[in-house]
mmCIF file of C-alpha atoms in Angstrom:
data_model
loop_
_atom_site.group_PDB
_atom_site.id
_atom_site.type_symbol
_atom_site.label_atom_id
_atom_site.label_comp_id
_atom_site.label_asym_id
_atom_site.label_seq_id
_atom_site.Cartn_x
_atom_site.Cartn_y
_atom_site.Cartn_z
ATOM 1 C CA UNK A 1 13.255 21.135 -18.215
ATOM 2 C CA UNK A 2 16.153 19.136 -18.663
ATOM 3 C CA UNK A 3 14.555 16.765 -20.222
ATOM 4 C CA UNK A 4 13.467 18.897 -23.011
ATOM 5 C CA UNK A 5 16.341 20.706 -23.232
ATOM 6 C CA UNK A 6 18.413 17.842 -24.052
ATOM 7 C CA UNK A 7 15.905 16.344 -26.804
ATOM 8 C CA UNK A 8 15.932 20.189 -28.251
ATOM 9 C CA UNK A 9 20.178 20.072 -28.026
ATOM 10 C CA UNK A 10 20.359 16.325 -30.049
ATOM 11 C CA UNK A 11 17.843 17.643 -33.015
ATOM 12 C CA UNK A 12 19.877 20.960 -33.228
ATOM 13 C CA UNK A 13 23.072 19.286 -33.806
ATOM 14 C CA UNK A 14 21.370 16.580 -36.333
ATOM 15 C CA UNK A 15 20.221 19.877 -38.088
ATOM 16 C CA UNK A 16 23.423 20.998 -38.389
ATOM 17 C CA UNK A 17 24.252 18.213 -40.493
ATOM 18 C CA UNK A 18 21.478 17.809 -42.911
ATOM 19 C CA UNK A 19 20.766 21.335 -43.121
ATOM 20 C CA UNK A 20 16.939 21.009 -42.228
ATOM 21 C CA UNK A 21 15.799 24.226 -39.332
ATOM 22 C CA UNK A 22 14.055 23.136 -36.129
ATOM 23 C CA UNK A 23 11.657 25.884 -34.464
ATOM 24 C CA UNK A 24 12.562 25.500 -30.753
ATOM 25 C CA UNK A 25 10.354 27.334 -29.637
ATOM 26 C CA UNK A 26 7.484 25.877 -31.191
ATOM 27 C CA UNK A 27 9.078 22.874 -30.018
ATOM 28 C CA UNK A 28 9.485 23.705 -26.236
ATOM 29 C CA UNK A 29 5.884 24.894 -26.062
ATOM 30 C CA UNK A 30 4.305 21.801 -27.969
ATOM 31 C CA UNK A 31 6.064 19.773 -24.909
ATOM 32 C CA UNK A 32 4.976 21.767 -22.444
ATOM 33 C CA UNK A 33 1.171 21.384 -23.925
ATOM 34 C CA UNK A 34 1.943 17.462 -23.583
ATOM 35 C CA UNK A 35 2.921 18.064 -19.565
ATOM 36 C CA UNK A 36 -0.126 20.349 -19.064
ATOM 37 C CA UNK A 37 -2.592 17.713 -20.375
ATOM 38 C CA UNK A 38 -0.893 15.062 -18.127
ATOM 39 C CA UNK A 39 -1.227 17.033 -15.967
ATOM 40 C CA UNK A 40 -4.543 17.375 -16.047
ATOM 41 C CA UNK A 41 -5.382 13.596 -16.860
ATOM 42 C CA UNK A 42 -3.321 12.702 -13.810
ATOM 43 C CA UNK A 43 -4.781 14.951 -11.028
ATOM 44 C CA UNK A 44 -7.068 13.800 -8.674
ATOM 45 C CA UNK A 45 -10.614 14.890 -9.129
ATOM 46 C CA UNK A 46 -12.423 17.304 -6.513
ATOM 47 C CA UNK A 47 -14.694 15.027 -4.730
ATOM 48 C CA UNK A 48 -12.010 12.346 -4.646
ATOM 49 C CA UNK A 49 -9.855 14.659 -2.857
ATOM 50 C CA UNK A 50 -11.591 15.912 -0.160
ATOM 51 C CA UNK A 51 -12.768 12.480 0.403
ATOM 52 C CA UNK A 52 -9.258 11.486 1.120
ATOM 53 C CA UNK A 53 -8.709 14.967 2.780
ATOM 54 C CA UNK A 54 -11.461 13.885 5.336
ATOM 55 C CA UNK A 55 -9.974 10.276 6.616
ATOM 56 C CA UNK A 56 -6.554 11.803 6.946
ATOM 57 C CA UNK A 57 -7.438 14.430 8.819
ATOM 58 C CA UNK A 58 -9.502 12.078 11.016
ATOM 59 C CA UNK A 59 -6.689 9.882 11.656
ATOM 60 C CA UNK A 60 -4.409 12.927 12.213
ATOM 61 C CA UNK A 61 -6.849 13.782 15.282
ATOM 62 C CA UNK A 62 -6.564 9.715 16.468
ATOM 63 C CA UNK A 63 -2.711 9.901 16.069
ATOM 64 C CA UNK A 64 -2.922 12.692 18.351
ATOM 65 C CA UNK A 65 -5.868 11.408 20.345
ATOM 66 C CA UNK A 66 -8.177 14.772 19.694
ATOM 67 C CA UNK A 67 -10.916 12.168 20.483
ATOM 68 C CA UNK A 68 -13.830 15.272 19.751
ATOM 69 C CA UNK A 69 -12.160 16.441 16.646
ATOM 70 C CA UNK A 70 -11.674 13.050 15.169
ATOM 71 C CA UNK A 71 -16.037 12.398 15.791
ATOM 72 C CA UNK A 72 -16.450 15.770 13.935
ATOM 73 C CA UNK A 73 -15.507 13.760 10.382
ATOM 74 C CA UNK A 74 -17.899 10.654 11.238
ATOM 75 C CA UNK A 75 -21.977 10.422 10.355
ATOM 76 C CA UNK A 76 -22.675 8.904 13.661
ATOM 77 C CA UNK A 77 -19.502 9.761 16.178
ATOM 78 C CA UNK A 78 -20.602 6.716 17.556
ATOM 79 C CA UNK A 79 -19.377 4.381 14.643
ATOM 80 C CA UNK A 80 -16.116 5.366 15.731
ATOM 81 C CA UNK A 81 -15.380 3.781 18.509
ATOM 82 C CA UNK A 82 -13.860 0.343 17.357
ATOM 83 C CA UNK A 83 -11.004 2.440 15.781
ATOM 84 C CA UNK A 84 -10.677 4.734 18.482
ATOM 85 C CA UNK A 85 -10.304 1.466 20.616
ATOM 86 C CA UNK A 86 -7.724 0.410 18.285
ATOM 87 C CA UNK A 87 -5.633 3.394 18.664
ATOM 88 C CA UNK A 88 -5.911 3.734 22.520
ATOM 89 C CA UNK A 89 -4.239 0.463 22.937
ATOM 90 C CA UNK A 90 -0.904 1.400 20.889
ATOM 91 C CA UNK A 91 2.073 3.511 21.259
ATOM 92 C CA UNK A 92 2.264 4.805 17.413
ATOM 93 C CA UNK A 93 -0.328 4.570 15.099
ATOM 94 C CA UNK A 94 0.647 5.504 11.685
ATOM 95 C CA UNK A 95 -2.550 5.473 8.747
ATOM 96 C CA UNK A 96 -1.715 5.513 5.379
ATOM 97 C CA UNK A 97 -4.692 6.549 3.151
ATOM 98 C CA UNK A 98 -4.984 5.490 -0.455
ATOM 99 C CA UNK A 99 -6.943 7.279 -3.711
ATOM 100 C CA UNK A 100 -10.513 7.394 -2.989
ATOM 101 C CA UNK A 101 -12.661 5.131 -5.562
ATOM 102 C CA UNK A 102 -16.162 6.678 -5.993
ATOM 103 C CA UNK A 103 -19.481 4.896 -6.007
ATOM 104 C CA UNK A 104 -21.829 7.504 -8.067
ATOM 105 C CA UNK A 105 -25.009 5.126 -7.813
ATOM 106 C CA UNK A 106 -25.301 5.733 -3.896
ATOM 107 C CA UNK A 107 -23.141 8.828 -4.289
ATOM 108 C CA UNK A 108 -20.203 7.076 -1.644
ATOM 109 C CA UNK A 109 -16.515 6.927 -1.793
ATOM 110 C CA UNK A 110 -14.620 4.044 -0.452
ATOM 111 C CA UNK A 111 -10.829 4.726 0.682
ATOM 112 C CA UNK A 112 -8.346 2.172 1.126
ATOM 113 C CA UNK A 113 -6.818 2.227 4.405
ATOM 114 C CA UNK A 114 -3.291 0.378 5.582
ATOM 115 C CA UNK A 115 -2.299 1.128 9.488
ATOM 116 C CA UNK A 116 0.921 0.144 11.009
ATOM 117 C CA UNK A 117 0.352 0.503 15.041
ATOM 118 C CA UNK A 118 3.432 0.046 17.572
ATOM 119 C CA UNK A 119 2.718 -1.247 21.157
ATOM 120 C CA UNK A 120 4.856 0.059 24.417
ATOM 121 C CA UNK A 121 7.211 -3.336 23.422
ATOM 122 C CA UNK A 122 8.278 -2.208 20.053
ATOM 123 C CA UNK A 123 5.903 -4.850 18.499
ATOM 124 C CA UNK A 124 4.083 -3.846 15.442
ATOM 125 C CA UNK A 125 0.740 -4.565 13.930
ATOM 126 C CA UNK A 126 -0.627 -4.440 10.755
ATOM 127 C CA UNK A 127 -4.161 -3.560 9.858
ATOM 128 C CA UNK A 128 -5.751 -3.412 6.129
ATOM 129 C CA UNK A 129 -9.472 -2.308 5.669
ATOM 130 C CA UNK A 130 -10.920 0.593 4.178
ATOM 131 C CA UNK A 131 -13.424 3.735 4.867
ATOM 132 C CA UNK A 132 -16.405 4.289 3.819
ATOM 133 C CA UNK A 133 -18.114 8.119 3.282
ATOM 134 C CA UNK A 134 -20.902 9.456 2.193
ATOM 135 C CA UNK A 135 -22.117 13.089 1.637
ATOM 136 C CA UNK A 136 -23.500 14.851 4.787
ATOM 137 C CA UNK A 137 -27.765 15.011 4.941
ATOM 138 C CA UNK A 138 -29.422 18.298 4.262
ATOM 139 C CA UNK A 139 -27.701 21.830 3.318
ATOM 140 C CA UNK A 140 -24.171 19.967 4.598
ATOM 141 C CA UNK A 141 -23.089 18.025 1.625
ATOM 142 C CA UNK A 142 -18.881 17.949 3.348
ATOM 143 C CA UNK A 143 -17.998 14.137 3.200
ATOM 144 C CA UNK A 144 -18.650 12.268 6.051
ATOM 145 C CA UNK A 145 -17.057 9.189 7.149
ATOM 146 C CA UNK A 146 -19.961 6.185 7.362
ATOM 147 C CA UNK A 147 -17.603 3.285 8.552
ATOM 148 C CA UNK A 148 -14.176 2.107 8.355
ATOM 149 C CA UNK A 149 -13.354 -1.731 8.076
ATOM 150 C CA UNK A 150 -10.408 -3.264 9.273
ATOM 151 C CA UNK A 151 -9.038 -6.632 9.008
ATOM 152 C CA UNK A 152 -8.203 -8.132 11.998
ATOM 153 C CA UNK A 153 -4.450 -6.879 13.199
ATOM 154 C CA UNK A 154 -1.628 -9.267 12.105
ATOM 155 C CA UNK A 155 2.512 -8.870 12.900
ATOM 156 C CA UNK A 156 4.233 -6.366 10.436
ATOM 157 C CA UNK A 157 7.780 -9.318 10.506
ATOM 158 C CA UNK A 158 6.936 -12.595 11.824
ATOM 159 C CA UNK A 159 10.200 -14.811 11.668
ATOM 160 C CA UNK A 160 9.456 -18.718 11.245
ATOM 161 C CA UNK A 161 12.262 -21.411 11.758
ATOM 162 C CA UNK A 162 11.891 -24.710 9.855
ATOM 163 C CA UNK A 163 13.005 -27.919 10.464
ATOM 164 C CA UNK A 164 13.137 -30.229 7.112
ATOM 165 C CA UNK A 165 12.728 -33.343 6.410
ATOM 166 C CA UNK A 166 16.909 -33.340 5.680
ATOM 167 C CA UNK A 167 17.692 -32.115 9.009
ATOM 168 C CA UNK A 168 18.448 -28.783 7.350
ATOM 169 C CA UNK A 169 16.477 -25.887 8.782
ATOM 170 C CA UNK A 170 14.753 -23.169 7.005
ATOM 171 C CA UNK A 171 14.595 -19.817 8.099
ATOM 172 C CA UNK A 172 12.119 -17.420 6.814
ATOM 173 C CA UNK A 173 11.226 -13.937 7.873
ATOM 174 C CA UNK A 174 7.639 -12.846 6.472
ATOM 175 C CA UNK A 175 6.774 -9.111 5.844
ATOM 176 C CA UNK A 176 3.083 -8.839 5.949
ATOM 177 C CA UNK A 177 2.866 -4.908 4.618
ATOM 178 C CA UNK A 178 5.447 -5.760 1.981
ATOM 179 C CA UNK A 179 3.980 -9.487 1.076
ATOM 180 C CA UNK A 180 7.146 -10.743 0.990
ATOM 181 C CA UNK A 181 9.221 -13.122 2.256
ATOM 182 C CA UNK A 182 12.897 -13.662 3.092
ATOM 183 C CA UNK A 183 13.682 -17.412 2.970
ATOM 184 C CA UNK A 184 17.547 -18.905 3.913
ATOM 185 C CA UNK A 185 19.109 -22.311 3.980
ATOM 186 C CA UNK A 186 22.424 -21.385 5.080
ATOM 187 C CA UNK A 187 23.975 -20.811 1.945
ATOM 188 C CA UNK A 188 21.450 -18.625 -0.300
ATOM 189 C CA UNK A 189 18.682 -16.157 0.168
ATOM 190 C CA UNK A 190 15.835 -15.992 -1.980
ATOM 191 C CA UNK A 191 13.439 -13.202 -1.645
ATOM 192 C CA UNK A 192 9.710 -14.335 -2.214
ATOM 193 C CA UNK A 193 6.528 -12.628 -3.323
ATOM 194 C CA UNK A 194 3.200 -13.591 -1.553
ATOM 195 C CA UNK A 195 1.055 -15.070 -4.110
ATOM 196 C CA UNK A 196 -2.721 -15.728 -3.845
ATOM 197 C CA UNK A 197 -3.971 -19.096 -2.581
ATOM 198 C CA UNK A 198 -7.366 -21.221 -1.380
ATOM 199 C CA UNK A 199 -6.086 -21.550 2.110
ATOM 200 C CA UNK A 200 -2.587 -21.020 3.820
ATOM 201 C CA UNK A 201 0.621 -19.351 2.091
ATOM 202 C CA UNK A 202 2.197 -19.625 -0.711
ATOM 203 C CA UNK A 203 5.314 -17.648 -1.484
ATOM 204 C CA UNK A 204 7.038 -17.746 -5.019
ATOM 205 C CA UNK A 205 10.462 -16.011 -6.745
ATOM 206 C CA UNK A 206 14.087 -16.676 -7.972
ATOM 207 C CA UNK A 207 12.637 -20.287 -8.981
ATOM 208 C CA UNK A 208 12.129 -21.310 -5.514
ATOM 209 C CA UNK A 209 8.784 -21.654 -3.704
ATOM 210 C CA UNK A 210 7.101 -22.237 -0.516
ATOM 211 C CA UNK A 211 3.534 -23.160 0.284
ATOM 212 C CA UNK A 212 1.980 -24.544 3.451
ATOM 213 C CA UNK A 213 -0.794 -25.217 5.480
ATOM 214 C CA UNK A 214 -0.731 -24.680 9.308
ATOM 215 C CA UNK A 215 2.483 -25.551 10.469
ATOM 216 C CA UNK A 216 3.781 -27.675 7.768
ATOM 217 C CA UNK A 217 5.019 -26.436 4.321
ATOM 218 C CA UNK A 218 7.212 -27.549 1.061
ATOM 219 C CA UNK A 219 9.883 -25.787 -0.404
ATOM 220 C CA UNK A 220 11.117 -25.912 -3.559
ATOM 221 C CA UNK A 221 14.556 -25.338 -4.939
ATOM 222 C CA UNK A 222 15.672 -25.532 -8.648
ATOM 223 C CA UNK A 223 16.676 -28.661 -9.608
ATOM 224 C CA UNK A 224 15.444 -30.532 -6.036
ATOM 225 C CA UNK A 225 12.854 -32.301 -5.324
ATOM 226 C CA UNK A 226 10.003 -31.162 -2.573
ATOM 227 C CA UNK A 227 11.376 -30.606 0.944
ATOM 228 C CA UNK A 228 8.996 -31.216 3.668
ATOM 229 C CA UNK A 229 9.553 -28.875 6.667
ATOM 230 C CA UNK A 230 7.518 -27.832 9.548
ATOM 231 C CA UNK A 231 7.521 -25.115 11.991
ATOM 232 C CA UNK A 232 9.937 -25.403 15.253
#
């Protein structure tokens, strides 16, 4: 509202001056018009929904280990017991679900899935993957989940301390959910943006850059020439 009553407030004043009338309330209900059809553009569509609706209420049960009510959303309860593995052996297990892309050939919907599980030590673990569901057989035609793949768990912050080829060390703390990367030489910090590579990592931003393989990397600096450094 404040929005449009601030647009409505500038063209009354122009008015004013030039003497030309503005109908504000044709005005205010041609902008709402424009909201409504965003509106309606931007919401999610039914089947979409309830797809999503499904896998969070299945990991709702996990978080709370309702074993039998999590197996009601599955096919085959049996599929489920990778991920019900998974959560047994963590402290806090926290799912976030994305928008649920359909497949209308095979009449699917695939959901992408990001979980963050704590163990008893504080240590979190980061898992990526995605659910598959399908439409339950016969007169039940509720969503049902088929599978869910996840990528094998990896640290949430993984700190790395490099020792160059300078005797200068470089330290660099990694944030796997964020793909980012905090990189310091003492006197500056440049935050980095994971960037897509063959094999190892490669981190870019602020001009400076870091890729590696293994245990040995080369960083970049404006102005420098490569640094060789390698994991302490």
């Amino acid at each position: 509202m404040s929005l449009i009553g601030t647009g409505c407030t500038n063209e009354v004043e122009a008015s004013a001056k030039t003497g030309n009338a503005i109908d504000l309330a044709a005005a205010a209900n041609e902008a709402a018009a424009d909201i409504g059809n965003y509106a309606a553009v931007a919401a999610v569509p039914a089947d979409e929904q309830a797809a999503g609706d499904v896998v969070r209420g299945m990991f709702a049960a996990l978080v709370d280990r309702r074993w039998r009510d999590a197996r009601l959303d599955w096919r085959d309860p049996a599929n489920m017991g990778r991920v019900e593995r998974e959560r047994d052996g963590y402290e806090r297990f926290i799912a976030e679900v994305g928008r649920a892309v359909a497949d209308r050939s095979v009449d699917a919907m695939t959901v992408p899935l990001e979980i963050v599980a704590t163990a008893a030590g504080g240590r979190q673990m980061l898992y990526t993957g995605e659910a598959t569901l399908q439409r339950g057989r016969s007169g039940d035609r509720a969503w049902k989940i088929e599978r869910i793949d996840l990528s094998p768990a990896i640290p949430v912050r993984v700190d790395a301390v490099y020792r160059c080829a300078d005797g200068r060390s470089l330290t660099v703390v990694f944030d796997n959910r964020r793909q980012t990367a905090l990189a310091d030489m003492g006197r500056t910090t440049w935050r980095l943006e994971q960037q897509r590579v063959a094999s190892g990592i490669g981190y870019s931003g602020q001009g400076a850059e870091l890729r590696g393989q293994g245990r040995d990397a080369d960083w970049r600096v404006p102005g420098q020439p490569p640094l060789r450094c390698s994991v302490t």
